[in-house]
Amino acid sequence: PKASLSEMQELAALTKLTVFNIDSNVLSGTVPTVIFSLTNLQELNLGHNGFAGTLSTLIGQLTQLKRLY
């Protein structure tokens, strides 16, 4: 079976990642908080998915973020 994004804690190891694009992947639920541990992100594209709810206040950890889609 496919793993969901929320099960991918390995993402936290991508400490140098600056762009994360998961546009149009038919994802749903809430935005996984593991994304907010990627503190070097400059661009985050979550668009065209079925995410619901509010973004966690942990998004404040993304101090390098310049673009959010």
CSV table of N, CA, C and O in Angstrom, one decimal:
chain,number,residue,atom,x,y,z
A,1,PRO,N,0.8,-1.2,0.0
A,1,PRO,CA,0.0,0.0,0.0
A,1,PRO,C,0.9,1.3,0.0
A,1,PRO,O,2.0,1.3,0.5
A,2,LYS,N,0.3,2.3,-0.5
A,2,LYS,CA,1.0,3.6,-0.6
A,2,LYS,C,1.1,4.2,0.8
A,2,LYS,O,0.2,4.1,1.6
A,3,ALA,N,2.2,4.9,1.1
A,3,ALA,CA,2.3,5.6,2.3
A,3,ALA,C,1.7,7.0,2.1
A,3,ALA,O,1.8,7.6,1.1
A,4,SER,N,1.1,7.5,3.1
A,4,SER,CA,0.6,8.9,3.1
A,4,SER,C,1.7,9.8,3.5
A,4,SER,O,2.7,9.5,4.1
A,5,LEU,N,1.5,11.1,3.1
A,5,LEU,CA,2.5,12.1,3.4
A,5,LEU,C,2.7,12.2,4.9
A,5,LEU,O,3.8,12.4,5.4
A,6,SER,N,1.6,12.0,5.7
A,6,SER,CA,1.8,12.1,7.1
A,6,SER,C,2.6,11.0,7.7
A,6,SER,O,3.1,11.1,8.8
A,7,GLU,N,2.8,9.9,7.0
A,7,GLU,CA,3.6,8.8,7.5
A,7,GLU,C,5.1,9.0,7.1
A,7,GLU,O,5.9,8.2,7.4
A,8,MET,N,5.4,10.0,6.3
A,8,MET,CA,6.7,10.2,5.8
A,8,MET,C,7.6,11.0,6.7
A,8,MET,O,8.1,12.1,6.3
A,9,GLN,N,7.9,10.5,7.9
A,9,GLN,CA,8.7,11.3,8.8
A,9,GLN,C,10.1,11.4,8.3
A,9,GLN,O,10.9,12.3,8.8
A,10,GLU,N,10.5,10.6,7.3
A,10,GLU,CA,11.8,10.7,6.7
A,10,GLU,C,12.1,12.1,6.1
A,10,GLU,O,13.2,12.5,5.9
A,11,LEU,N,11.0,12.8,5.8
A,11,LEU,CA,11.1,14.2,5.2
A,11,LEU,C,11.9,15.1,6.1
A,11,LEU,O,12.6,16.0,5.7
A,12,ALA,N,11.8,14.9,7.4
A,12,ALA,CA,12.5,15.7,8.4
A,12,ALA,C,14.1,15.7,8.2
A,12,ALA,O,14.8,16.6,8.6
A,13,ALA,N,14.5,14.6,7.6
A,13,ALA,CA,16.0,14.5,7.3
A,13,ALA,C,16.5,15.3,6.2
A,13,ALA,O,17.7,15.5,6.0
A,14,LEU,N,15.6,15.9,5.4
A,14,LEU,CA,15.9,16.7,4.2
A,14,LEU,C,16.2,18.2,4.7
A,14,LEU,O,15.6,19.1,4.2
A,15,THR,N,17.2,18.3,5.5
A,15,THR,CA,17.4,19.6,6.2
A,15,THR,C,17.9,20.7,5.2
A,15,THR,O,17.7,21.9,5.6
A,16,LYS,N,18.4,20.4,4.1
A,16,LYS,CA,18.9,21.4,3.1
A,16,LYS,C,17.9,21.7,2.0
A,16,LYS,O,18.1,22.5,1.2
A,17,LEU,N,16.7,21.1,2.1
A,17,LEU,CA,15.7,21.2,1.0
A,17,LEU,C,15.2,22.7,1.0
A,17,LEU,O,14.9,23.3,2.1
A,18,THR,N,15.2,23.3,-0.2
A,18,THR,CA,14.8,24.7,-0.3
A,18,THR,C,13.4,24.8,-1.0
A,18,THR,O,12.7,25.8,-0.9
A,19,VAL,N,13.1,23.8,-1.9
A,19,VAL,CA,11.8,23.9,-2.6
A,19,VAL,C,11.1,22.5,-2.4
A,19,VAL,O,11.7,21.5,-2.6
A,20,PHE,N,9.9,22.6,-2.0
A,20,PHE,CA,9.1,21.4,-1.8
A,20,PHE,C,7.8,21.6,-2.6
A,20,PHE,O,7.0,22.4,-2.2
A,21,ASN,N,7.6,20.8,-3.7
A,21,ASN,CA,6.4,21.0,-4.6
A,21,ASN,C,5.7,19.7,-4.6
A,21,ASN,O,6.1,18.7,-5.2
A,22,ILE,N,4.5,19.7,-4.0
A,22,ILE,CA,3.6,18.5,-4.0
A,22,ILE,C,2.3,18.9,-4.7
A,22,ILE,O,1.2,18.3,-4.4
A,23,ASP,N,2.3,19.8,-5.6
A,23,ASP,CA,1.2,20.3,-6.3
A,23,ASP,C,0.5,19.1,-7.1
A,23,ASP,O,1.2,18.3,-7.7
A,24,SER,N,-0.8,19.1,-7.1
A,24,SER,CA,-1.6,18.2,-7.9
A,24,SER,C,-1.3,16.7,-7.6
A,24,SER,O,-1.1,15.9,-8.5
A,25,ASN,N,-1.2,16.3,-6.4
A,25,ASN,CA,-1.0,14.9,-6.0
A,25,ASN,C,-2.2,14.2,-5.3
A,25,ASN,O,-2.0,13.2,-4.8
A,26,VAL,N,-3.3,14.9,-5.4
A,26,VAL,CA,-4.6,14.3,-4.8
A,26,VAL,C,-4.4,13.9,-3.4
A,26,VAL,O,-4.9,12.9,-2.9
A,27,LEU,N,-3.7,14.8,-2.6
A,27,LEU,CA,-3.5,14.6,-1.2
A,27,LEU,C,-4.7,15.2,-0.4
A,27,LEU,O,-5.3,16.2,-0.9
A,28,SER,N,-5.0,14.7,0.7
A,28,SER,CA,-6.1,15.2,1.5
A,28,SER,C,-5.8,15.2,3.0
A,28,SER,O,-4.7,14.7,3.4
A,29,GLY,N,-6.7,15.7,3.8
A,29,GLY,CA,-6.5,15.7,5.2
A,29,GLY,C,-5.8,17.1,5.6
A,29,GLY,O,-5.9,18.0,4.9
A,30,THR,N,-5.1,17.1,6.7
A,30,THR,CA,-4.4,18.3,7.1
A,30,THR,C,-3.0,18.3,6.6
A,30,THR,O,-2.4,17.2,6.3
A,31,VAL,N,-2.4,19.4,6.5
A,31,VAL,CA,-1.0,19.5,6.0
A,31,VAL,C,-0.1,18.9,7.1
A,31,VAL,O,-0.2,19.3,8.3
A,32,PRO,N,0.7,17.9,6.8
A,32,PRO,CA,1.5,17.2,7.8
A,32,PRO,C,2.5,18.2,8.4
A,32,PRO,O,3.2,18.9,7.8
A,33,THR,N,2.6,18.1,9.7
A,33,THR,CA,3.5,19.0,10.5
A,33,THR,C,4.9,18.7,10.2
A,33,THR,O,5.8,19.6,10.4
A,34,VAL,N,5.3,17.6,9.7
A,34,VAL,CA,6.7,17.3,9.4
A,34,VAL,C,7.2,18.3,8.4
A,34,VAL,O,8.4,18.6,8.4
A,35,ILE,N,6.4,18.8,7.5
A,35,ILE,CA,6.8,19.8,6.5
A,35,ILE,C,7.4,21.0,7.2
A,35,ILE,O,8.4,21.6,6.8
A,36,PHE,N,6.9,21.4,8.4
A,36,PHE,CA,7.3,22.6,9.1
A,36,PHE,C,8.7,22.4,9.8
A,36,PHE,O,9.2,23.4,10.3
A,37,SER,N,9.2,21.2,9.7
A,37,SER,CA,10.6,21.0,10.2
A,37,SER,C,11.6,21.2,9.2
A,37,SER,O,12.8,21.2,9.4
A,38,LEU,N,11.2,21.5,7.9
A,38,LEU,CA,12.1,21.8,6.8
A,38,LEU,C,12.4,23.3,6.8
A,38,LEU,O,12.0,24.0,6.0
A,39,THR,N,13.2,23.7,7.8
A,39,THR,CA,13.4,25.1,8.1
A,39,THR,C,14.2,25.9,7.0
A,39,THR,O,14.3,27.1,7.1
A,40,ASN,N,14.8,25.2,6.0
A,40,ASN,CA,15.5,25.9,4.9
A,40,ASN,C,14.6,26.1,3.7
A,40,ASN,O,15.0,26.7,2.7
A,41,LEU,N,13.3,25.7,3.8
A,41,LEU,CA,12.4,25.9,2.7
A,41,LEU,C,12.2,27.4,2.3
A,41,LEU,O,12.0,28.2,3.2
A,42,GLN,N,12.3,27.6,1.0
A,42,GLN,CA,12.1,29.0,0.5
A,42,GLN,C,10.8,29.0,-0.3
A,42,GLN,O,10.2,30.0,-0.5
A,43,GLU,N,10.4,27.8,-0.8
A,43,GLU,CA,9.2,27.7,-1.6
A,43,GLU,C,8.5,26.4,-1.2
A,43,GLU,O,9.1,25.4,-1.2
A,44,LEU,N,7.2,26.6,-1.0
A,44,LEU,CA,6.3,25.4,-0.6
A,44,LEU,C,5.1,25.5,-1.4
A,44,LEU,O,4.3,26.4,-1.3
A,45,ASN,N,4.9,24.5,-2.3
A,45,ASN,CA,3.7,24.4,-3.1
A,45,ASN,C,2.8,23.2,-2.7
A,45,ASN,O,3.2,22.1,-2.9
A,46,LEU,N,1.7,23.5,-2.1
A,46,LEU,CA,0.7,22.5,-1.6
A,46,LEU,C,-0.5,22.5,-2.5
A,46,LEU,O,-1.5,21.8,-2.2
A,47,GLY,N,-0.5,23.3,-3.6
A,47,GLY,CA,-1.7,23.6,-4.4
A,47,GLY,C,-2.3,22.4,-5.0
A,47,GLY,O,-1.7,21.3,-5.2
A,48,HIS,N,-3.6,22.6,-5.4
A,48,HIS,CA,-4.4,21.6,-6.2
A,48,HIS,C,-4.4,20.2,-5.5
A,48,HIS,O,-4.2,19.2,-6.1
A,49,ASN,N,-4.6,20.2,-4.2
A,49,ASN,CA,-4.8,19.0,-3.4
A,49,ASN,C,-6.1,19.2,-2.6
A,49,ASN,O,-6.7,20.2,-2.8
A,50,GLY,N,-6.4,18.3,-1.8
A,50,GLY,CA,-7.6,18.4,-1.0
A,50,GLY,C,-7.4,18.6,0.5
A,50,GLY,O,-8.1,18.1,1.3
A,51,PHE,N,-6.3,19.4,0.8
A,51,PHE,CA,-6.0,19.7,2.2
A,51,PHE,C,-7.2,20.5,2.8
A,51,PHE,O,-7.8,21.3,2.1
A,52,ALA,N,-7.5,20.2,4.1
A,52,ALA,CA,-8.5,20.9,4.8
A,52,ALA,C,-8.0,21.4,6.1
A,52,ALA,O,-7.0,20.9,6.6
A,53,GLY,N,-8.7,22.3,6.8
A,53,GLY,CA,-8.4,22.7,8.1
A,53,GLY,C,-7.4,23.9,8.0
A,53,GLY,O,-7.2,24.5,6.9
A,54,THR,N,-6.9,24.3,9.1
A,54,THR,CA,-6.0,25.4,9.2
A,54,THR,C,-4.5,24.9,9.2
A,54,THR,O,-4.2,23.8,9.6
A,55,LEU,N,-3.6,25.8,8.8
A,55,LEU,CA,-2.2,25.5,8.9
A,55,LEU,C,-1.8,25.6,10.3
A,55,LEU,O,-2.2,26.5,11.1
A,56,SER,N,-0.9,24.7,10.7
A,56,SER,CA,-0.4,24.7,12.1
A,56,SER,C,0.5,26.0,12.3
A,56,SER,O,1.1,26.5,11.4
A,57,THR,N,0.5,26.5,13.6
A,57,THR,CA,1.3,27.6,13.9
A,57,THR,C,2.8,27.3,13.7
A,57,THR,O,3.6,28.2,13.7
A,58,LEU,N,3.1,26.0,13.6
A,58,LEU,CA,4.5,25.6,13.3
A,58,LEU,C,5.0,26.2,12.0
A,58,LEU,O,6.2,26.2,11.8
A,59,ILE,N,4.1,26.6,11.1
A,59,ILE,CA,4.6,27.2,9.9
A,59,ILE,C,5.5,28.4,10.2
A,59,ILE,O,6.4,28.8,9.4
A,60,GLY,N,5.4,29.0,11.4
A,60,GLY,CA,6.3,30.1,11.8
A,60,GLY,C,7.8,29.7,11.9
A,60,GLY,O,8.7,30.5,11.9
A,61,GLN,N,8.0,28.4,11.9
A,61,GLN,CA,9.4,27.9,11.9
A,61,GLN,C,10.1,28.0,10.5
A,61,GLN,O,11.3,27.9,10.4
A,62,LEU,N,9.3,28.2,9.5
A,62,LEU,CA,9.8,28.4,8.1
A,62,LEU,C,10.2,29.8,7.9
A,62,LEU,O,9.6,30.5,7.0
A,63,THR,N,11.2,30.3,8.5
A,63,THR,CA,11.6,31.7,8.5
A,63,THR,C,12.2,32.1,7.1
A,63,THR,O,12.3,33.2,6.8
A,64,GLN,N,12.7,31.1,6.3
A,64,GLN,CA,13.2,31.4,5.0
A,64,GLN,C,12.2,31.4,3.9
A,64,GLN,O,12.5,31.7,2.8
A,65,LEU,N,10.9,31.0,4.2
A,65,LEU,CA,9.9,30.8,3.3
A,65,LEU,C,9.6,32.2,2.6
A,65,LEU,O,9.3,33.2,3.2
A,66,LYS,N,9.7,32.1,1.2
A,66,LYS,CA,9.4,33.3,0.4
A,66,LYS,C,8.1,33.1,-0.4
A,66,LYS,O,7.4,34.1,-0.7
A,67,ARG,N,7.8,31.9,-0.7
A,67,ARG,CA,6.6,31.6,-1.6
A,67,ARG,C,5.8,30.4,-1.0
A,67,ARG,O,6.4,29.4,-0.7
A,68,LEU,N,4.5,30.6,-0.8
A,68,LEU,CA,3.6,29.6,-0.4
A,68,LEU,C,2.4,29.5,-1.3
A,68,LEU,O,1.7,30.5,-1.5
A,69,TYR,N,2.3,28.4,-1.9
A,69,TYR,CA,1.1,28.2,-2.9
A,69,TYR,C,0.2,27.1,-2.3
A,69,TYR,O,0.7,26.2,-1.8
